[in-house]
Amino acid sequence: MITLKELAKQLEVSVSTVSKALNDSTEISTPTVEKVKSLAKKLNYRPNKIALSLKSNRTLTIGVVIPDILNRFYSKVLDGIHDAADKNGYDVITVTTRESITKEVDSLQILSSGNVDGVIIAMSEETLNKNDFSHIKEFTMKETPIVMFDRVTDKINCDKVIIDDFDAIYNEVKSLKQLGRKKIGFISTINDLNVGKYRANGFRKASYDFLGKFDKNLILKISKDLDKHFKIQKFIQKNNPDAIISADILCGVISINIARDLGIKIPEELSVVGFGDKTISEYSSPKLTTIYQHGSEIGNRSFELLIDRMHSRWFGLEKNTNSFTTEIIPTITLGGGSK
Amino acid sequence: MITLKELAKQLEVSVSTVSKALNDSTEISTPTVEKVKSLAKKLNYRPNKIALSLKSNRTLTIGVVIPDILNRFYSKVLDGIHDAADKNGYDVITVTTRESITKEVDSLQILSSGNVDGVIIAMSEETLNKNDFSHIKEFTMKETPIVMFDRVTDKINCDKVIIDDFDAIYNEVKSLKQLGRKKIGFISTINDLNVGKYRANGFRKASYDFLGKFDKNLILKISKDLDKHFKIQKFIQKNNPDAIISADILCGVISINIARDLGIKIPEELSVVGFGDKTISEYSSPKLTTIYQHGSEIGNRSFELLIDRMHSRWFGLEKNTNSFTTEIIPTITLGGGSK
DNA sequence: CTGTTAGCGCGTTCAG
DNA sequence: CTGAACGCGCTAACAG
């Protein structure tokens, strides 16, 4: 690693002269500046980020804590965060919790040792289930700003970015009604999480509002381990719905496949819509109509909220420290032929 | 941020006493140690990682450079890296290049400023196509070790981890032959990359060895933009193959869907096998038989090779600096009903 | 047993 | 115009 000291030695000037020259200080004569810069370039000098950080108390690095990097939604958000961070000259340290509260606590510890300027987090399922946010609260007491997305709680005061889960499904039911659908089923896999609850609530409310009644038999709750294929088949045969909304994308695709096997025409006899991702919707034929969550936009906005906090802290604009934003990112329905 | 200085002030001892006490130095009396530790705990003291890094010249952080975080394969590898890094107390800074050589150059610049102890990289498509590895070569000249995976070149001397692409497809053809298949088609989407070439070569060699001849019409090359659905359908109708191997998973799934639409029975009349991922194979019915690339294992091994280099550097074991390992991770075929 | 000093790499006073 | 001195937070060599 080539340092200021090294440059100074070779040029036989002092370290501070080199430093000033590289920073275009008016104190240094033009010839000296050029000499310094040329050697710096030749030796490919890069200022040591660590030393800079120690001095400035800013690392230009943020931390991201997510439950699972393999989950398509989270990797999309992560991608969006990377995008925004990159544009603003920030590095990103990612930590995954694998839905474990213990790992989440550890992760926040790691990010509490001064190596990041801010944190973006989606809490683990276990954290949400246990309703134990002490580690997060503790973290918010420190000077490092934090932004939460998707997996969120009212118990913590900070900026948040969430999806409009309730409205998304509510509007979808409305839209299906307009297509003439009368018996709409809802398949949910993520029962314990708020996200799942919001969606279920949206479905119930919409059922009352648009179909005049709510039949709880039309909600199929599937735990992750069970044989989805079998349960979905039974569900379709028993209830004979003319539309299905799936809270995740896999069950949406499976529904299409099953319906085809049962000789049900899609979309003529059955509309299928799923929450999820455009890319993955290609995996069925006809392609699944998807309620698209703007993952990358959620990432973008999260970073923007975070950088606002960080800057206001450093530059003293003190963005009202006690008032926080909760940003709601709308979903959008992308046609895929199955609706 | 609570510092040693702060603790020292409150306890009215010197900074170095506090430091030694927290590090269980025998130089410090037990009562003092306890006093210090108890206050440290109470105030939730965390040693400043940045300062530690500056002193030790080790950041306990590695950098990962990948083309695309949304690519399932790379996110799997990334997950494996995280796993191994986490176990060894390392943080991970990820940078994506989006297949651009410019961004790759930038990424390596970023990681050259002393913020990481080592780098794991899969080069961008553009880098491979342009055959320009100067930025990588330059990087290897520095003291930071680098490990390459998947997207690899002979031009650079460093540890590497790759998939056994040639063998994977070679053995797959052999296995299909044993099932009685005689007309095996190959669908490739990634023509420009070595990976794709290795697979194509393996296919050709196997065709000669096991089927007695190689018919180049049985290779379908699809560029990313075109309508895959249409081209695959024509390919199947024209050639009437009894087996299809797809170099990516999406085309595998699409093939299954098309065959079903054409009234071709799977797997009775047509076997379909695709390179890819277990999870995604669920998206078709019958589930796609997949040639599984051990993404997480590739990540694991990459990290292990890297940590070896880093340790040998610091602890002077000097793992023969001029001899590098190329590790080949075998694939495995997972049955899914389509073969 | 405890404190003082020095130095990791850098930018920023303040003197010359 | 240039250099010496200081401090960010920490550890380690050296005094006491």
XYZ file of C-alpha atoms (C1' of nucleotides) in Angstrom:
710
model
C 0.000 0.000 0.000
C 1.438 3.246 -1.139
C 1.068 6.109 1.347
C 1.577 9.839 1.555
C 4.700 9.141 3.526
C 6.089 7.044 0.730
C 5.405 9.750 -1.843
C 6.957 12.362 0.434
C 10.061 10.277 0.834
C 10.547 9.788 -2.881
C 9.950 13.466 -3.632
C 11.968 14.604 -0.652
C 9.253 16.872 0.620
C 7.137 16.665 3.729
C 4.020 14.556 4.079
C 1.775 17.536 4.543
C 3.046 19.107 1.347
C 2.061 16.003 -0.533
C -1.320 15.927 1.133
C -2.013 19.534 0.267
C -0.779 19.141 -3.279
C -3.101 16.211 -3.904
C -6.001 18.195 -2.530
C -5.287 21.162 -4.792
C -4.462 23.477 -1.948
C -3.550 26.993 -3.068
C -0.733 26.907 -0.579
C 1.380 24.753 -2.854
C 3.225 25.964 -5.954
C 2.022 24.725 -9.287
C 5.237 22.901 -10.187
C 5.241 21.062 -6.867
C 1.609 20.130 -7.285
C 2.317 18.690 -10.685
C 5.338 16.784 -9.534
C 3.388 15.271 -6.682
C 0.368 14.408 -8.768
C 2.410 12.809 -11.470
C 4.233 10.549 -9.060
C 0.973 9.743 -7.298
C -0.553 8.712 -10.580
C 2.488 6.738 -11.584
C 2.507 4.772 -8.361
C -1.261 4.517 -8.463
C -1.704 6.124 -5.096
C -5.111 5.747 -3.425
C -5.836 7.527 -0.166
C -6.373 4.975 2.553
C -10.064 4.813 3.201
C -9.582 3.530 6.715
C -7.410 6.452 7.759
C -9.851 8.838 6.162
C -12.679 7.260 8.082
C -10.882 7.421 11.367
C -10.255 11.085 10.881
C -13.615 12.130 9.509
C -15.700 9.751 11.540
C -17.504 8.840 8.321
C -16.938 5.561 6.545
C -18.955 6.172 3.376
C -20.257 2.670 3.924
C -23.738 1.533 4.875
C -24.920 -1.741 6.329
C -27.853 -3.771 5.045
C -29.513 -6.434 7.162
C -31.919 -8.769 5.393
C -33.416 -12.133 6.274
C -32.330 -13.949 3.145
C -30.281 -12.984 0.155
C -31.807 -15.759 -1.956
C -35.289 -14.418 -1.598
C -36.026 -12.719 -4.859
C -37.741 -9.765 -3.277
C -34.892 -8.990 -0.917
C -32.250 -9.375 -3.574
C -34.184 -6.908 -5.695
C -34.291 -4.429 -2.883
C -30.614 -5.041 -2.256
C -29.958 -4.353 -5.898
C -31.831 -1.084 -5.635
C -29.835 -0.133 -2.573
C -26.597 -0.934 -4.360
C -27.684 1.195 -7.232
C -28.408 4.260 -5.150
C -25.409 3.733 -2.884
C -23.095 3.414 -5.833
C -24.326 6.655 -7.339
C -23.592 8.407 -4.073
C -20.182 6.881 -3.538
C -21.188 4.544 -0.760
C -20.093 0.968 -0.208
C -22.520 -1.640 1.045
C -21.876 -4.265 3.689
C -24.601 -6.894 3.630
C -25.471 -9.236 6.470
C -28.110 -11.952 6.388
C -30.036 -13.157 9.399
C -31.640 -16.262 7.924
C -34.807 -15.282 9.786
C -33.079 -15.719 13.153
C -33.285 -13.092 15.855
C -29.954 -14.160 17.295
C -28.215 -13.531 14.023
C -30.047 -10.246 13.742
C -28.742 -9.149 17.118
C -25.241 -10.182 16.098
C -25.564 -8.341 12.820
C -26.480 -5.113 14.523
C -23.578 -5.590 16.910
C -21.223 -5.931 13.985
C -22.603 -2.780 12.467
C -22.313 -0.922 15.762
C -18.549 -0.843 15.797
C -18.203 2.243 13.717
C -17.803 0.549 10.379
C -20.970 1.951 8.808
C -22.618 5.344 8.651
C -26.136 3.998 8.529
C -28.217 0.835 8.386
C -31.107 -0.422 6.289
C -32.931 -3.404 7.743
C -35.780 -5.797 7.106
C -36.372 -7.683 10.328
C -36.312 -11.425 10.645
C -39.477 -13.467 10.922
C -38.466 -14.634 14.379
C -38.063 -11.062 15.556
C -41.549 -10.226 14.358
C -43.055 -13.317 15.895
C -41.388 -12.822 19.258
C -42.313 -9.177 19.195
C -38.937 -8.420 20.700
C -37.437 -5.278 19.284
C -35.096 -4.388 22.114
C -31.991 -4.802 19.987
C -33.398 -2.490 17.352
C -34.490 0.061 19.907
C -31.054 -0.045 21.465
C -29.548 0.557 18.079
C -31.737 3.570 17.395
C -30.421 5.118 20.594
C -26.999 5.367 19.010
C -25.927 7.943 16.532
C -26.165 5.661 13.500
C -29.383 6.279 11.575
C -31.524 3.302 10.620
C -34.203 2.774 7.986
C -36.594 -0.178 8.037
C -38.332 -1.666 5.015
C -40.958 -4.321 4.361
C -40.703 -6.059 7.731
C -41.632 -3.149 9.902
C -43.030 -2.402 13.349
C -44.821 0.548 14.939
C -42.818 0.002 18.089
C -39.735 1.561 16.578
C -39.390 5.188 15.651
C -37.478 5.564 12.407
C -37.918 6.084 8.699
C -39.698 3.226 6.960
C -40.453 2.067 3.457
C -43.261 -0.393 2.951
C -45.399 -1.942 0.282
C -49.019 -1.135 0.019
C -50.101 -4.674 0.769
C -53.613 -3.962 1.860
C -54.458 -1.770 -1.091
C -52.732 -4.035 -3.574
C -54.952 -6.999 -2.924
C -58.009 -4.848 -2.306
C -57.679 -3.320 -5.741
C -56.967 -6.667 -7.316
C -60.219 -8.091 -6.031
C -61.987 -5.026 -7.354
C -60.407 -5.490 -10.748
C -61.301 -9.174 -10.899
C -64.874 -8.310 -9.999
C -64.955 -5.944 -12.947
C -63.859 -8.852 -15.134
C -66.951 -10.672 -13.995
C -65.298 -12.965 -11.452
C -67.508 -13.930 -8.539
C -65.716 -16.617 -6.591
C -62.244 -15.450 -5.777
C -59.853 -17.615 -3.797
C -56.802 -16.443 -1.889
C -53.742 -18.566 -1.244
C -51.465 -17.392 1.533
C -48.224 -18.943 2.696
C -46.813 -16.439 5.081
C -49.306 -16.450 7.864
C -47.269 -15.252 10.780
C -45.987 -12.089 9.251
C -47.732 -8.769 9.213
C -47.295 -8.682 5.481
C -49.462 -11.764 5.194
C -52.012 -10.323 7.590
C -52.314 -7.079 5.681
C -52.943 -9.018 2.526
C -55.510 -11.246 4.186
C -57.261 -8.204 5.629
C -57.306 -6.507 2.278
C -58.843 -9.613 0.792
C -61.547 -9.835 3.410
C -62.483 -6.193 3.207
C -62.603 -6.336 -0.574
C -64.731 -9.476 -0.488
C -67.324 -7.666 1.591
C -67.135 -4.493 -0.475
C -67.218 -5.985 -3.942
C -68.654 -9.474 -3.666
C -71.093 -8.736 -0.875
C -69.801 -11.487 1.391
C -66.675 -13.091 2.713
C -66.293 -16.847 2.736
C -63.357 -17.881 4.834
C -63.189 -21.215 3.036
C -61.880 -19.276 0.090
C -58.667 -18.554 1.952
C -56.114 -21.331 1.751
C -53.271 -21.076 4.221
C -50.267 -23.165 3.396
C -47.284 -23.641 5.623
C -43.937 -23.762 3.932
C -43.190 -27.410 4.503
C -46.382 -29.056 3.347
C -47.028 -30.348 -0.103
C -48.359 -27.254 -1.766
C -49.231 -29.055 -4.967
C -51.625 -31.413 -3.244
C -53.301 -28.797 -1.074
C -53.816 -26.400 -3.939
C -55.333 -29.141 -6.065
C -57.799 -30.038 -3.343
C -58.591 -26.379 -2.823
C -59.406 -25.836 -6.474
C -61.456 -28.998 -6.830
C -63.444 -28.346 -3.686
C -64.185 -24.659 -4.160
C -64.146 -24.344 -7.894
C -63.092 -20.677 -7.885
C -63.141 -18.539 -11.014
C -60.150 -16.522 -9.809
C -57.177 -17.119 -7.572
C -54.901 -14.602 -5.961
C -51.701 -16.017 -4.583
C -49.694 -14.201 -1.935
C -46.533 -15.626 -3.357
C -45.453 -16.380 -6.827
C -44.677 -20.065 -6.560
C -48.213 -20.958 -5.549
C -49.469 -18.837 -8.424
C -47.434 -20.803 -10.933
C -48.370 -24.094 -9.325
C -52.033 -23.118 -9.505
C -51.741 -22.548 -13.225
C -50.099 -25.901 -13.751
C -52.682 -27.711 -11.675
C -55.583 -26.005 -13.378
C -54.188 -27.033 -16.725
C -53.873 -30.587 -15.539
C -57.477 -30.484 -14.390
C -58.534 -29.277 -17.826
C -59.477 -25.826 -16.621
C -58.929 -23.161 -19.235
C -56.810 -20.196 -18.256
C -57.756 -17.387 -18.311
C -61.215 -18.187 -19.723
C -62.461 -20.236 -16.771
C -59.953 -19.216 -14.151
C -57.930 -16.076 -13.582
C -54.699 -16.434 -11.672
C -52.812 -13.529 -10.164
C -49.802 -13.681 -7.872
C -47.665 -11.312 -5.854
C -44.181 -11.450 -7.157
C -41.706 -10.825 -9.818
C -41.885 -10.217 -13.508
C -38.974 -12.475 -14.394
C -40.303 -15.470 -12.581
C -43.737 -15.081 -14.083
C -42.220 -16.444 -17.287
C -42.028 -19.853 -15.723
C -45.612 -20.736 -16.460
C -47.693 -20.907 -19.562
C -49.696 -18.773 -19.853
C -47.440 -16.421 -17.996
C -48.630 -15.504 -14.550
C -50.199 -12.097 -14.092
C -48.230 -10.560 -11.266
C -48.755 -7.932 -8.661
C -45.331 -6.484 -8.960
C -43.543 -5.157 -5.909
C -41.077 -2.489 -6.891
C -38.147 -4.052 -5.093
C -35.509 -1.859 -6.592
C -37.523 1.248 -5.919
C -37.943 0.240 -2.309
C -34.184 -0.106 -2.138
C -33.683 3.246 -3.769
C -36.038 5.062 -1.457
C -34.612 3.377 1.610
C -31.178 4.585 0.707
C -32.406 8.084 -0.012
C -34.106 8.321 3.348
C -30.952 7.028 4.976
C -28.612 9.417 3.249
C -30.892 12.270 4.235
C -30.500 11.318 7.862
C -26.769 10.858 7.574
C -26.265 14.186 5.881
C -28.482 16.104 8.226
C -26.460 14.657 11.052
C -23.131 15.715 9.611
C -24.109 18.945 8.053
C -26.234 19.961 10.955
C -29.418 20.568 9.034
C -30.948 18.386 11.720
C -33.883 17.020 9.854
C -36.357 17.168 12.752
C -34.953 14.359 14.810
C -38.258 13.276 16.208
C -40.337 13.127 13.102
C -39.983 10.123 10.852
C -41.297 9.250 7.426
C -43.148 6.108 6.451
C -43.089 5.827 2.710
C -45.572 3.586 0.941
C -44.491 2.204 -2.403
C -47.447 1.228 -4.577
C -47.596 -2.061 -6.438
C -48.447 -2.456 -10.090
C -50.167 -5.309 -11.869
C -48.382 -6.720 -14.885
C -50.441 -8.700 -17.337
C -49.121 -12.137 -18.152
C -52.016 -13.843 -19.862
C -53.370 -15.650 -16.840
C -55.948 -13.015 -15.992
C -19.670 6.377 20.118
C -18.096 5.390 23.401
C -14.298 5.182 23.370
C -11.441 3.957 25.544
C -10.712 7.550 26.350
C -14.205 8.018 27.669
C -13.949 4.936 29.870
C -10.537 6.045 31.107
C -11.883 9.443 32.023
C -14.796 8.047 34.007
C -12.589 5.534 35.819
C -9.776 8.020 36.273
C -7.150 5.699 34.906
C -5.094 5.870 31.735
C -6.292 4.828 28.333
C -3.760 2.043 28.024
C -4.823 0.578 31.344
C -8.350 0.333 30.042
C -7.157 -1.184 26.800
C -5.078 -3.807 28.563
C -7.827 -4.596 31.031
C -10.324 -5.227 28.287
C -7.844 -7.480 26.556
C -7.244 -9.524 29.701
C -3.634 -8.512 29.996
C -1.886 -10.115 32.972
C -0.318 -6.757 33.658
C -3.513 -5.441 35.191
C -4.851 -6.305 38.661
C -8.017 -8.309 38.890
C -10.061 -5.646 40.640
C -9.111 -3.070 38.036
C -9.964 -5.452 35.242
C -13.356 -6.054 36.737
C -14.057 -2.408 37.278
C -13.148 -1.617 33.701
C -15.102 -4.464 32.224
C -18.178 -3.700 34.207
C -18.245 -0.095 33.091
C -17.509 -1.116 29.511
C -20.450 -3.466 29.613
C -22.691 -0.918 31.221
C -21.923 1.681 28.587
C -22.035 -0.949 25.879
C -18.537 -0.223 24.710
C -17.554 -1.603 21.295
C -13.980 -1.257 20.088
C -13.892 0.932 17.011
C -13.304 -1.328 14.074
C -11.863 1.456 11.964
C -9.181 2.299 14.493
C -8.394 -1.369 14.895
C -8.007 -1.692 11.169
C -5.745 1.275 10.890
C -3.463 -0.140 13.526
C -3.426 -3.756 12.446
C -3.606 -3.111 8.737
C -6.348 -5.735 8.570
C -9.975 -4.849 8.075
C -11.569 -8.262 8.599
C -13.624 -7.394 5.555
C -13.547 -8.903 2.095
C -14.852 -7.558 -1.178
C -16.984 -9.483 -3.649
C -17.340 -8.398 -7.260
C -20.078 -10.069 -9.280
C -21.817 -9.223 -12.544
C -25.336 -9.339 -11.227
C -26.844 -9.863 -7.826
C -30.191 -10.887 -9.302
C -28.710 -13.824 -11.150
C -29.662 -16.838 -9.129
C -26.312 -18.500 -9.501
C -24.354 -15.501 -8.302
C -26.633 -14.846 -5.399
C -26.157 -18.467 -4.353
C -22.413 -18.097 -4.494
C -22.698 -14.836 -2.602
C -24.739 -16.610 0.014
C -22.043 -19.243 0.347
C -19.409 -16.562 0.717
C -21.435 -14.834 3.392
C -21.795 -18.079 5.203
C -18.087 -18.822 5.315
C -17.131 -15.216 5.963
C -19.549 -14.975 8.836
C -18.152 -18.086 10.474
C -14.696 -16.568 10.299
C -15.669 -13.151 11.549
C -15.406 -11.380 8.239
C -17.706 -8.741 6.798
C -18.564 -8.695 3.126
C -18.694 -5.664 0.847
C -20.455 -6.521 -2.396
C -20.139 -4.622 -5.644
C -21.982 -5.408 -8.859
C -20.655 -4.655 -12.316
C -23.792 -5.274 -14.363
C -21.577 -6.987 -16.924
C -19.710 -3.758 -17.631
C -15.943 -3.603 -17.698
C -15.972 0.052 -16.690
C -17.871 -0.719 -13.560
C -15.556 -3.620 -12.907
C -12.550 -1.340 -13.103
C -14.242 1.091 -10.742
C -15.123 -1.700 -8.370
C -11.552 -2.838 -8.108
C -10.474 0.757 -7.554
C -12.899 1.035 -4.684
C -11.566 -2.146 -3.184
C -7.979 -0.970 -3.617
C -8.180 1.717 -1.008
C -7.364 -0.490 1.924
C -10.919 -1.241 2.934
C -10.758 -4.983 2.283
C -8.271 -7.739 3.043
C -9.081 -9.766 -0.048
C -11.327 -9.955 -3.081
C -13.472 -12.634 -4.711
C -14.500 -11.879 -8.267
C -16.472 -13.249 -11.200
C -15.590 -11.125 -14.179
C -18.095 -9.283 -16.313
C -19.168 -10.543 -19.708
C -17.702 -7.472 -21.349
C -14.329 -8.092 -19.756
C -14.308 -11.613 -21.090
C -15.378 -10.547 -24.546
C -12.838 -7.765 -24.804
C -10.169 -10.037 -23.449
C -8.839 -7.121 -21.476
C -7.635 -8.144 -18.061
C -5.218 -5.323 -17.384
C -7.179 -4.034 -14.420
C -7.224 -7.470 -12.852
C -3.546 -8.008 -13.494
C -2.804 -4.640 -11.952
C -4.790 -5.631 -8.922
C -2.926 -8.889 -8.475
C 0.301 -6.907 -8.335
C -0.854 -5.375 -5.060
C -0.747 -7.061 -1.735
C -4.466 -7.846 -1.608
C -5.122 -11.478 -2.562
C -7.771 -12.232 -5.143
C -9.773 -15.361 -5.958
C -11.692 -15.786 -9.198
C -14.724 -18.009 -9.706
C -16.912 -19.109 -12.604
C -15.891 -16.354 -15.024
C -12.217 -17.149 -15.186
C -9.211 -16.640 -17.439
C -5.869 -18.355 -17.867
C -4.257 -14.981 -18.347
C -4.362 -14.232 -14.658
C -2.395 -16.048 -12.024
C -4.472 -16.559 -8.906
C -6.613 -19.100 -7.101
C -9.743 -20.067 -8.980
C -12.943 -21.995 -8.391
C -14.872 -23.237 -11.376
C -17.677 -25.520 -12.347
C -17.043 -28.644 -14.267
C -19.043 -27.500 -17.263
C -17.571 -29.762 -19.862
C -17.913 -32.909 -17.802
C -21.355 -31.994 -16.569
C -22.927 -31.978 -19.986
C -20.745 -34.791 -21.270
C -21.995 -37.046 -18.521
C -25.547 -35.909 -19.005
C -25.508 -36.968 -22.645
C -24.050 -40.295 -21.583
C -26.805 -40.769 -19.039
C -29.548 -39.888 -21.544
C -28.063 -42.366 -23.978
C -28.334 -45.026 -21.334
C -32.014 -44.155 -21.000
C -32.363 -44.972 -24.668
C -32.403 -41.428 -26.016
C -30.990 -41.051 -29.483
C -31.727 -37.538 -30.657
C -30.557 -35.097 -28.063
C -30.924 -31.351 -28.529
C -28.997 -28.630 -26.778
C -30.311 -25.144 -26.103
C -27.716 -22.512 -25.332
C -28.275 -18.881 -24.473
C -24.909 -17.687 -23.368
C -22.858 -17.988 -26.488
C -20.106 -15.495 -25.911
C -18.927 -16.736 -22.585
C -16.416 -19.472 -21.990
C -18.937 -21.199 -19.797
C -21.233 -21.575 -22.760
C -18.399 -22.764 -24.971
C -17.312 -25.416 -22.509
C -20.836 -26.715 -22.393
C -21.155 -26.702 -26.164
C -17.840 -28.521 -26.501
C -18.872 -31.099 -23.960
C -22.046 -31.633 -25.902
C -20.251 -32.097 -29.201
C -17.665 -34.465 -27.791
C -20.349 -36.519 -26.079
C -22.428 -36.651 -29.241
C -19.528 -38.200 -31.106
C -18.627 -40.542 -28.282
C -22.069 -41.838 -27.391
C -24.331 -41.211 -30.375
C -21.750 -41.785 -33.036
C -22.284 -38.443 -34.730
C -22.763 -34.762 -34.092
C -25.523 -32.844 -35.812
C -25.051 -29.132 -35.375
C -28.718 -28.521 -36.127
C -29.389 -30.011 -32.760
C -27.812 -27.008 -31.090
C -30.131 -24.063 -30.698
C -28.456 -20.773 -29.838
C -30.742 -18.138 -28.459
C -29.758 -14.575 -27.768
C -31.218 -13.016 -24.674
C -33.551 -10.617 -26.378
C -35.333 -12.810 -28.849
C -38.579 -14.583 -28.286
C -37.373 -17.780 -26.725
C -40.808 -19.331 -26.677
C -41.195 -19.108 -30.421
C -37.698 -20.296 -31.292
C -37.862 -23.252 -28.965
C -41.203 -24.301 -30.367
C -39.845 -24.232 -33.917
C -36.765 -26.100 -32.788
C -38.791 -28.894 -31.250
C -41.208 -29.187 -34.148
C -38.473 -29.220 -36.734
C -36.054 -31.626 -35.083
C -38.371 -33.721 -33.017
C -35.763 -34.547 -30.370
C -36.311 -37.188 -27.698
C -34.239 -35.291 -25.192
C -33.341 -31.648 -24.564
C -30.557 -30.247 -22.479
C -30.859 -26.567 -21.716
C -27.873 -24.486 -20.695
C -30.100 -22.338 -18.572
C -33.084 -23.114 -16.486
C -35.639 -20.813 -18.022
C -35.369 -22.437 -21.442
C -35.705 -25.799 -19.739
C -38.973 -24.828 -18.144
C -40.209 -23.209 -21.326
C -39.381 -26.393 -23.224
C -41.507 -28.415 -20.872
C -44.427 -26.050 -21.256
C -44.158 -26.019 -25.020
C -43.885 -29.771 -25.272
C -47.002 -30.114 -23.194
C -48.807 -27.688 -25.449
C -47.707 -29.750 -28.428
C -49.099 -32.861 -26.820
C -45.694 -34.407 -26.244
C -45.593 -36.568 -23.144
C -42.864 -35.803 -20.606
C -40.803 -37.721 -19.746
C -42.117 -40.619 -21.835
C -41.533 -39.073 -25.239
C -39.164 -36.294 -24.301
C -36.631 -35.905 -21.528
C -35.800 -32.372 -20.448
C -32.779 -31.471 -18.377
C -31.521 -27.998 -17.541
C -28.577 -26.397 -15.826
C -29.804 -24.503 -12.860
C -31.316 -24.414 -9.498
C -33.369 -26.790 -7.436
C -35.817 -24.179 -6.188
C -36.712 -22.882 -9.587
C -37.223 -26.356 -10.981
C -40.487 -26.374 -9.065
C -41.922 -23.905 -11.510
C -42.816 -26.530 -14.066
C -44.939 -29.628 -14.071
C -43.406 -32.155 -14.167
C -40.585 -30.539 -12.309
C -37.490 -29.948 -14.357
C -34.587 -32.324 -13.867
C -31.671 -30.032 -13.123
C -27.933 -30.165 -13.391
C -27.308 -28.468 -10.144
C -24.380 -26.115 -9.706
C -23.281 -26.007 -6.121
C -23.374 -22.254 -5.830
C -23.010 -22.101 -2.103
C -20.147 -24.551 -2.173
C -18.375 -22.475 -4.778
C -18.780 -19.508 -2.475
C -17.497 -21.484 0.465
C -14.429 -22.731 -1.326
C -13.654 -19.336 -2.765
C -13.639 -17.853 0.677
C -11.506 -20.643 2.056
C -8.920 -20.177 -0.646
C -8.961 -16.477 0.021
C -8.589 -16.738 3.766
C -5.671 -19.096 3.236
C -3.898 -16.462 1.205
C -4.701 -13.720 3.666
C -3.490 -15.722 6.630
C -0.340 -16.909 4.969
C 0.427 -13.311 4.228
C -0.047 -12.125 7.773
C 1.295 -15.113 9.590
C 4.182 -15.506 7.248
C 3.543 -19.107 6.312
C 3.920 -17.815 2.777
C 1.854 -20.334 0.961
C 4.125 -20.629 -2.094
C 3.381 -17.309 -3.658
C 3.782 -18.466 -7.187
C 1.690 -21.580 -7.165
C -2.067 -21.195 -7.408
C -4.961 -23.610 -7.091
C -7.770 -24.107 -9.552
C -10.540 -25.929 -7.825
C -13.204 -27.712 -9.844
C -16.567 -28.115 -8.190
C -18.563 -30.981 -9.652
C -22.219 -30.651 -10.571
C -24.933 -33.075 -9.569
C -28.104 -34.028 -11.359
C -31.320 -33.737 -9.382
C -34.288 -35.684 -10.592
C -37.444 -33.679 -11.127
C -39.671 -35.966 -13.143
C -38.837 -34.521 -16.543
C -36.151 -37.098 -17.338
C 0.719 -3.253 38.534
C 0.024 1.419 36.021
C 1.206 5.382 33.003
C 3.688 7.600 29.167
C 4.936 7.545 24.463
C 4.801 6.409 19.773
C 2.712 5.333 15.535
C -0.866 3.195 12.025
C -2.400 7.213 7.393
C -4.559 11.115 6.860
C -5.997 16.258 6.882
C -5.663 20.462 9.285
C -4.018 23.882 12.137
C -0.216 26.869 13.068
C 4.674 28.392 12.541
C 8.252 29.495 9.758
C 5.149 28.524 -0.357
C 6.638 24.562 2.937
C 7.114 21.867 7.226
C 6.231 20.485 12.043
C 2.785 19.263 15.293
C -1.625 17.368 16.578
C -5.437 14.128 16.859
C -9.011 10.499 15.162
C -9.107 5.296 18.561
C -6.393 1.884 19.390
C -2.351 -1.279 20.811
C 2.362 -2.109 22.144
C 6.969 -1.012 23.696
C 8.960 1.055 27.238
C 9.291 3.398 31.891
C 8.365 3.741 36.425
